[in-house]
mmCIF file of N, CA and C in Angstrom:
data_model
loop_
_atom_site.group_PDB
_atom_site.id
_atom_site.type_symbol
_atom_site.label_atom_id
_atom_site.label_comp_id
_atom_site.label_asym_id
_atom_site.label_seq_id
_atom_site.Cartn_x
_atom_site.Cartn_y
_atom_site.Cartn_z
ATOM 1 N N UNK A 152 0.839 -1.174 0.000
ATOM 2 C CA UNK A 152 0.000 0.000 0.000
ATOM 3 C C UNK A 152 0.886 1.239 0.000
ATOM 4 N N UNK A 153 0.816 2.246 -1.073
ATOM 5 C CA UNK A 153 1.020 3.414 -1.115
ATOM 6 C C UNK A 153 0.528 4.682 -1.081
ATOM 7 N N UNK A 154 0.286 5.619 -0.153
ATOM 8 C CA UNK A 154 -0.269 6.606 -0.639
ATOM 9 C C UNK A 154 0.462 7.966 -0.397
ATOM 10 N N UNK A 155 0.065 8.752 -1.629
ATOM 11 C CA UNK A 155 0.985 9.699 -1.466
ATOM 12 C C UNK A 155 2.567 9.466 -1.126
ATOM 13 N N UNK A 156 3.303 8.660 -1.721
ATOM 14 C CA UNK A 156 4.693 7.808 -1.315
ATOM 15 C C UNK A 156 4.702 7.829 -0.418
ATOM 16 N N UNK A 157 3.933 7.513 0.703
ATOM 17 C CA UNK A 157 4.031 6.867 2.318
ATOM 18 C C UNK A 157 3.533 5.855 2.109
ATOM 19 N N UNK A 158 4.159 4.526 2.506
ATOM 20 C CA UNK A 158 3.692 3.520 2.805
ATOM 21 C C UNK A 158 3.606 3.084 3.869
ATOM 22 N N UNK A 159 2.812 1.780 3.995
ATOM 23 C CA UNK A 159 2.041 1.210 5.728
ATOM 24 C C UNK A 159 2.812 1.755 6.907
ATOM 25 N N UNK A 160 4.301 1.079 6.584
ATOM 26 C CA UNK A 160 4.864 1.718 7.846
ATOM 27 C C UNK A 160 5.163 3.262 8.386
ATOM 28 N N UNK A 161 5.081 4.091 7.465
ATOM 29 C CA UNK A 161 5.372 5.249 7.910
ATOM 30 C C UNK A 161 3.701 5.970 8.293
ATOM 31 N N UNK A 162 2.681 5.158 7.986
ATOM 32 C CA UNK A 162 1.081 5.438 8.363
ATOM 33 C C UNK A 162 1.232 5.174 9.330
ATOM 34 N N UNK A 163 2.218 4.427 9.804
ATOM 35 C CA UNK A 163 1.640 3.508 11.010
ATOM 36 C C UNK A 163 1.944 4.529 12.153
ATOM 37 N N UNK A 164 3.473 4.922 11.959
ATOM 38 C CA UNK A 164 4.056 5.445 12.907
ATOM 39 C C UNK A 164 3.651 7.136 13.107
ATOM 40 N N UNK A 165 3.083 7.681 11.827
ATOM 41 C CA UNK A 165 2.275 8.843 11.985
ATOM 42 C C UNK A 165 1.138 8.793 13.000
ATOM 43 N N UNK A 166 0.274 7.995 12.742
ATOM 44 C CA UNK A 166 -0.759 7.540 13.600
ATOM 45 C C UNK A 166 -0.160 7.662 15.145
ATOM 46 N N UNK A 167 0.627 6.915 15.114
ATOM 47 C CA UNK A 167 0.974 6.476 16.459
ATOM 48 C C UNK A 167 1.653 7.626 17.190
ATOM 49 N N UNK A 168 2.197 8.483 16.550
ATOM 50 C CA UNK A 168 2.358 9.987 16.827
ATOM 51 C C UNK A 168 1.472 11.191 17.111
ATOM 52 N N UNK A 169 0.501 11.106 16.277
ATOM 53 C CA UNK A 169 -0.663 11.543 16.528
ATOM 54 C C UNK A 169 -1.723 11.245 18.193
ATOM 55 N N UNK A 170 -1.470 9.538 17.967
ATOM 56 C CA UNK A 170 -2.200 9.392 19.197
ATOM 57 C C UNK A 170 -1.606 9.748 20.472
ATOM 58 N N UNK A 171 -0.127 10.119 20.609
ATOM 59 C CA UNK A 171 0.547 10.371 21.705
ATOM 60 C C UNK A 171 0.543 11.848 22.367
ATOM 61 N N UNK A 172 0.711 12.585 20.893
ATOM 62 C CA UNK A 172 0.839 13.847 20.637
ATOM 63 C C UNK A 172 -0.722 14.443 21.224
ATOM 64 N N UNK A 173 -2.046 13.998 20.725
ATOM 65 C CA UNK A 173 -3.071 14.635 20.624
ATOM 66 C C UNK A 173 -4.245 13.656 21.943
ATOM 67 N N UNK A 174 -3.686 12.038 22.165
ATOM 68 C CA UNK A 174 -4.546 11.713 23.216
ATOM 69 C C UNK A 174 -5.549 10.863 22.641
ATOM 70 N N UNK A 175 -6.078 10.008 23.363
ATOM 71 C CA UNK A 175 -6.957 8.965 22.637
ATOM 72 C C UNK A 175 -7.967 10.057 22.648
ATOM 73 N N UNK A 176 -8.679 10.793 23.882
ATOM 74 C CA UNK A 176 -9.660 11.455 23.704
ATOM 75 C C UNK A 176 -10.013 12.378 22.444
ATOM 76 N N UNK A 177 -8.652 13.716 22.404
ATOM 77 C CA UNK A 177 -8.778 14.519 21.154
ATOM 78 C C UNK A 177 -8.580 14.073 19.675
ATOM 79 N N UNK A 178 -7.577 13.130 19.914
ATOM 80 C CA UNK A 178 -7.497 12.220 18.415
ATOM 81 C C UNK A 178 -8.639 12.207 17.476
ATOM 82 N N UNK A 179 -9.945 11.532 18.262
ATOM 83 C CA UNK A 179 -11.285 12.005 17.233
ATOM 84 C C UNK A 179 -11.897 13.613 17.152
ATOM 85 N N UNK A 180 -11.563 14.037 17.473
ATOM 86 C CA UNK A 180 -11.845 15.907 17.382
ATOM 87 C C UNK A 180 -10.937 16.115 16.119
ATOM 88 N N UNK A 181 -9.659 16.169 16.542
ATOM 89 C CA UNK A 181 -8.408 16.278 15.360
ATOM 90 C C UNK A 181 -8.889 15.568 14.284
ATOM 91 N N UNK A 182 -9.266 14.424 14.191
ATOM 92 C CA UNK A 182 -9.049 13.863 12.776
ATOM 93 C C UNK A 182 -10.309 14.529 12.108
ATOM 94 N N UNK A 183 -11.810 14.391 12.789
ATOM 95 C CA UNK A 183 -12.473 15.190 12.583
ATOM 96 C C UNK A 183 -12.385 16.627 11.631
ATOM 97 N N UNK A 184 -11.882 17.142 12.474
ATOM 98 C CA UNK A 184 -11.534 18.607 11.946
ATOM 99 C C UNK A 184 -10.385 18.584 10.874
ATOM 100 N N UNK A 185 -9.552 17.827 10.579
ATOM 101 C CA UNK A 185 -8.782 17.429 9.831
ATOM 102 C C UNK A 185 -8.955 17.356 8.453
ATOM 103 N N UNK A 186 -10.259 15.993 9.019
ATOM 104 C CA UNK A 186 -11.056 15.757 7.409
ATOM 105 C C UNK A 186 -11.919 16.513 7.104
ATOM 106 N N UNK A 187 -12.263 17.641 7.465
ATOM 107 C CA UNK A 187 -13.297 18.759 7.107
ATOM 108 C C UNK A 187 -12.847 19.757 6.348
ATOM 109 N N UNK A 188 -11.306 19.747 6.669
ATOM 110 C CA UNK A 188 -10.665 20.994 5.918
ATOM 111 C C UNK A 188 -10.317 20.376 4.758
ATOM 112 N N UNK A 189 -9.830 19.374 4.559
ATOM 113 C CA UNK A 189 -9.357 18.258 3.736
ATOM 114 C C UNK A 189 -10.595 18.843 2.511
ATOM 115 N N UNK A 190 -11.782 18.210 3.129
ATOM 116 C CA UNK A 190 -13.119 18.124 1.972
ATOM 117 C C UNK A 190 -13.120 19.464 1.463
ATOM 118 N N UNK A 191 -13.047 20.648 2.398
ATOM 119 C CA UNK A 191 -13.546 21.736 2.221
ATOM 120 C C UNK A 191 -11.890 22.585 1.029
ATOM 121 N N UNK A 192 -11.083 21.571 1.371
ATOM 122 C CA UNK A 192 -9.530 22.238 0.138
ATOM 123 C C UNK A 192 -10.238 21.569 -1.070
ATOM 124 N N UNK A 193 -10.336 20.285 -1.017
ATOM 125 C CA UNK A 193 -10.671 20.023 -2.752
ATOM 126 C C UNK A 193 -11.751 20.102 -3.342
ATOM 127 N N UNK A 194 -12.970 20.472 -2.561
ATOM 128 C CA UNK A 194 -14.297 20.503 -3.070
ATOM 129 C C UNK A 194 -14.353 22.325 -3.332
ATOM 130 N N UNK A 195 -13.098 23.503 -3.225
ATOM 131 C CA UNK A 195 -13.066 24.704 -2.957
ATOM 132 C C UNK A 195 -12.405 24.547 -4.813
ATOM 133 N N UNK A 196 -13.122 25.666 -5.297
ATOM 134 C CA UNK A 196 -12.527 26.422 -6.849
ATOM 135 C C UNK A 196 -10.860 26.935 -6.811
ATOM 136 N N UNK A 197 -10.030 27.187 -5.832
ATOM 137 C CA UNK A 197 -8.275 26.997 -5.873
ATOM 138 C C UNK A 197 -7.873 25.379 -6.429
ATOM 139 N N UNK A 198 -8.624 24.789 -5.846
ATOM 140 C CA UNK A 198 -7.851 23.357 -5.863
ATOM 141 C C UNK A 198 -8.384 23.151 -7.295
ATOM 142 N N UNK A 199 -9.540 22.789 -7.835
ATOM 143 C CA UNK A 199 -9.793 22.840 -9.179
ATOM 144 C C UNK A 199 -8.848 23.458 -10.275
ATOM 145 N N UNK A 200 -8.737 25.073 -9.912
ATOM 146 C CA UNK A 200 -7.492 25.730 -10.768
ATOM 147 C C UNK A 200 -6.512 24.900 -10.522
ATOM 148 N N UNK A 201 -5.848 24.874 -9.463
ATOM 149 C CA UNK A 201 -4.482 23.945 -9.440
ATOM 150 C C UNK A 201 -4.484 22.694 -10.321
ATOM 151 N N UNK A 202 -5.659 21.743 -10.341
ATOM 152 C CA UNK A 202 -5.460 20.627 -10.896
ATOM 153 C C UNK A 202 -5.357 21.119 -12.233
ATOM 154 N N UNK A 203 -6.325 21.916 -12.873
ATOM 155 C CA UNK A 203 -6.277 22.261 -13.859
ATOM 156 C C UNK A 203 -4.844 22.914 -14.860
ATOM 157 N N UNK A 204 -4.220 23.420 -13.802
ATOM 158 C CA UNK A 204 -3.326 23.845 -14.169
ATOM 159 C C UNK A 204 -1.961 23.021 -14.185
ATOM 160 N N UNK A 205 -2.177 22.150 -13.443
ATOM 161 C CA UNK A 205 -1.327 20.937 -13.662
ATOM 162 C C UNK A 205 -1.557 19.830 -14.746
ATOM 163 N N UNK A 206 -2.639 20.161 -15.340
ATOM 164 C CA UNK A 206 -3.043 19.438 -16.527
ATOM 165 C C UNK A 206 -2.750 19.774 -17.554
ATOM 166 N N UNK A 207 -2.389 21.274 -17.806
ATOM 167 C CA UNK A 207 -1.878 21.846 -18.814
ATOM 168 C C UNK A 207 -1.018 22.487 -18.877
ATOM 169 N N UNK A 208 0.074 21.943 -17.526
ATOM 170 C CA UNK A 208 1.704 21.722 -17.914
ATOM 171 C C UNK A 208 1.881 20.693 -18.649
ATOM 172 N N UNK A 209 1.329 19.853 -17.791
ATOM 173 C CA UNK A 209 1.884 18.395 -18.316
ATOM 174 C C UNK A 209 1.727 18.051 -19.590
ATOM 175 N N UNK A 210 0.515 18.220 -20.446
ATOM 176 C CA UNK A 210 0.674 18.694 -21.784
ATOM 177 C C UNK A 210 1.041 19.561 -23.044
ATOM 178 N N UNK A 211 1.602 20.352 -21.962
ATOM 179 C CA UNK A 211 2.165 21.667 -22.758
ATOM 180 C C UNK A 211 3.225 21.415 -23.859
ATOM 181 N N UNK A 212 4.312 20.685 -23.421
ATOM 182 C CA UNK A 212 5.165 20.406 -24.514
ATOM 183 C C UNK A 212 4.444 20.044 -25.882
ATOM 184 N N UNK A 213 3.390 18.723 -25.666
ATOM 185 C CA UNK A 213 2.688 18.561 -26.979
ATOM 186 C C UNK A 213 2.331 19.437 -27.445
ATOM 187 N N UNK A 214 1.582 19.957 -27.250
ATOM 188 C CA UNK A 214 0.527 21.144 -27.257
ATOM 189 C C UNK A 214 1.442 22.492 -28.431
ATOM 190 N N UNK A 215 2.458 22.930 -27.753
ATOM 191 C CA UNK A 215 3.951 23.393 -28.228
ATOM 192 C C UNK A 215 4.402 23.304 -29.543
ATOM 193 N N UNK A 216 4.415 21.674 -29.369
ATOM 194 C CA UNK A 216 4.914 20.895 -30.920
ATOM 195 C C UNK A 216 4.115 21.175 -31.690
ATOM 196 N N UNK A 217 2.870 20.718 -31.416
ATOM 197 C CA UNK A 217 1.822 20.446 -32.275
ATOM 198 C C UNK A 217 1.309 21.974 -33.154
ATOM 199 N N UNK A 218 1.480 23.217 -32.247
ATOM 200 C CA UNK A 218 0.802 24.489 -32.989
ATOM 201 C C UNK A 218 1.915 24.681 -33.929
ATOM 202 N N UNK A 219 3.640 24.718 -33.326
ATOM 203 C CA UNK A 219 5.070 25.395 -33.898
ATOM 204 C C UNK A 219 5.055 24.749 -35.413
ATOM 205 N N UNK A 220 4.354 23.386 -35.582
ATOM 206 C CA UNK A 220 4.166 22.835 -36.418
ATOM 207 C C UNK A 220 5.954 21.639 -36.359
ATOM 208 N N UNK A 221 6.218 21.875 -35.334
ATOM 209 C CA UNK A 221 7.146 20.879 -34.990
ATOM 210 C C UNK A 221 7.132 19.162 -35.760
ATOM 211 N N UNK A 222 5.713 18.992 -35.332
ATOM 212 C CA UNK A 222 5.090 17.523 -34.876
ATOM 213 C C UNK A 222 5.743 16.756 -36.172
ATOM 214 N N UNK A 223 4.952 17.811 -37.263
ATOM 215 C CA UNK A 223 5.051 17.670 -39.137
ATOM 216 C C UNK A 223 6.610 17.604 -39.432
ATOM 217 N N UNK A 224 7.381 18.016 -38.688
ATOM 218 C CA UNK A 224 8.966 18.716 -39.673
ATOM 219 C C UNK A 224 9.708 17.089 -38.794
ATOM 220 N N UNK A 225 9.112 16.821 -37.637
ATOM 221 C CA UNK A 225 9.589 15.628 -36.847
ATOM 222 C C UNK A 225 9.022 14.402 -38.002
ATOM 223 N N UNK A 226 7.719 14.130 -38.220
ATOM 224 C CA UNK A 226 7.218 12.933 -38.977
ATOM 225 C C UNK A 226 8.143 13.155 -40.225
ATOM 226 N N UNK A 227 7.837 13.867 -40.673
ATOM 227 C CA UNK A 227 8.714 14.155 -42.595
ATOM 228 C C UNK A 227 10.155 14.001 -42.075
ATOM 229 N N UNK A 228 11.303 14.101 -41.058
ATOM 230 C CA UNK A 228 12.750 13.753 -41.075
ATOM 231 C C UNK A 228 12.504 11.825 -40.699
ATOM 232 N N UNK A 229 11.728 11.384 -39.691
ATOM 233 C CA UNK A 229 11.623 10.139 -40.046
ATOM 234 C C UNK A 229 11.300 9.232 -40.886
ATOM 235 N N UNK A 230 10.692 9.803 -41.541
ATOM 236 C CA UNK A 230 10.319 9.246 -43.409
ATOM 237 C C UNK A 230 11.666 8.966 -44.024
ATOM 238 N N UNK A 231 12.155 10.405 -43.524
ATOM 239 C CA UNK A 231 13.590 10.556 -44.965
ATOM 240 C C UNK A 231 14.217 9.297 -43.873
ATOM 241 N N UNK A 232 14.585 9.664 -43.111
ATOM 242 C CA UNK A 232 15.941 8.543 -42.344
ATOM 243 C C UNK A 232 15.498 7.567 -42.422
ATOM 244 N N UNK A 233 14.269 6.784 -42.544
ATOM 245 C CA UNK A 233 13.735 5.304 -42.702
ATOM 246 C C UNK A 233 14.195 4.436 -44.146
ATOM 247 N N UNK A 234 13.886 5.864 -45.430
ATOM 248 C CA UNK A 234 14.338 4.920 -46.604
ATOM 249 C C UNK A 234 15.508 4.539 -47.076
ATOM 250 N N UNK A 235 15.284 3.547 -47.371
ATOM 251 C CA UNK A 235 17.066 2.588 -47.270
ATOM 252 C C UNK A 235 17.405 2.950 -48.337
ATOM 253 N N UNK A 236 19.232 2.944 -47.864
ATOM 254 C CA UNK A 236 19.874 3.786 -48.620
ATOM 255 C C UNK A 236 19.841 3.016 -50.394
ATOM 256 N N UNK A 237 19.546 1.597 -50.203
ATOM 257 C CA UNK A 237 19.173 0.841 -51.871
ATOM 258 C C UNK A 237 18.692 1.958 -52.881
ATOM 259 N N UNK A 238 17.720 2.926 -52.119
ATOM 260 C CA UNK A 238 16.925 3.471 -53.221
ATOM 261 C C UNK A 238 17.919 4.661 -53.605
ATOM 262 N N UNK A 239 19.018 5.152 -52.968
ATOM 263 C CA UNK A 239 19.964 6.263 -53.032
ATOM 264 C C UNK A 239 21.199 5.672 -54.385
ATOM 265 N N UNK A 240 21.556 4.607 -54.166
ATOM 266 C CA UNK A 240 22.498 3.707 -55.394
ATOM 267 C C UNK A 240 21.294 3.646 -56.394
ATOM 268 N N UNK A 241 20.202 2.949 -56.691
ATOM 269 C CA UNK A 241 19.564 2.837 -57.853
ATOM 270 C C UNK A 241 19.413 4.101 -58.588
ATOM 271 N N UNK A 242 19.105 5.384 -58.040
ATOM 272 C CA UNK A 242 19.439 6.582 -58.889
ATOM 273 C C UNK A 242 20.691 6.995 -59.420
ATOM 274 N N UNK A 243 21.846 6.028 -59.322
ATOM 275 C CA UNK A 243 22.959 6.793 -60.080
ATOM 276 C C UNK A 243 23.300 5.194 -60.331
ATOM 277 N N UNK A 244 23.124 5.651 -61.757
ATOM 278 C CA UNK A 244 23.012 3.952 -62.624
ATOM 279 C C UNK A 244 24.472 3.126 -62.253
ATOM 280 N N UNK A 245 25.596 4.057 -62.322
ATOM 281 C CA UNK A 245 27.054 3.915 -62.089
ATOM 282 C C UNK A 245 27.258 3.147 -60.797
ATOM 283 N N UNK A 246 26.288 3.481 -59.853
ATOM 284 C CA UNK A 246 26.954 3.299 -58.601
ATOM 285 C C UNK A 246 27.796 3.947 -57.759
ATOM 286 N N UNK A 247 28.289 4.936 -58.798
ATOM 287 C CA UNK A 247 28.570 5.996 -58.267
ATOM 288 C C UNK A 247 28.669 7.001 -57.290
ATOM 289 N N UNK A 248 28.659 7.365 -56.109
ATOM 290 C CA UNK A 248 28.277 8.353 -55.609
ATOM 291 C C UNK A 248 28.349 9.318 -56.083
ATOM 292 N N UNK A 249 27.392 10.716 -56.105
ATOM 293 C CA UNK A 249 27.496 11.688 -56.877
ATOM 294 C C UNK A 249 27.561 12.886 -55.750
#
């Protein structure tokens, strides 16, 4: 189990920090109030922008390519470098390099 790159054991020992730190009694108040702010960050229009805006970093490079007209000048140099050089000798009847 992973979440947020913490796994079991480091849940465990948070917890167990928590309960020392805050008390069996307040522990449910804290977590309580915890998870309220929690709901109330991602269900709030900041956090939306943020995701959003992390959505269109992460695609940005494409995005980049694709208007600069990059994408096209990238497909058309792999065309050329794919055809074997056979077809470069059959145009010079000699064999020649020219």
């Amino acid at each position: 189990m992973n979440l947020f790159g913490i796994g079991l054991p480091e849940i465990l020992f948070i917890l167990f920090l928590a309960l020392l730190i805050f008390g069996p009694k307040d522990l449910e108040k804290t977590g309580r109030m915890i998870g309220s702010g929690l709901n109330k960050l991602v269900r709030s229009d900041a956090w939306r922008a943020i995701q959003q805006t992390g959505r269109e970093l992460k695609t940005l490079p494409n995005r980049l390519m694709r208007e600069s007209g990059l994408e096209n000048i990238k497909r058309e140099t792999e065309q050329v470098l794919q055809k074997p050089a056979v077809e470069n000798k059959r145009s010079d009847p000699d064999g020649k390099a020219s």
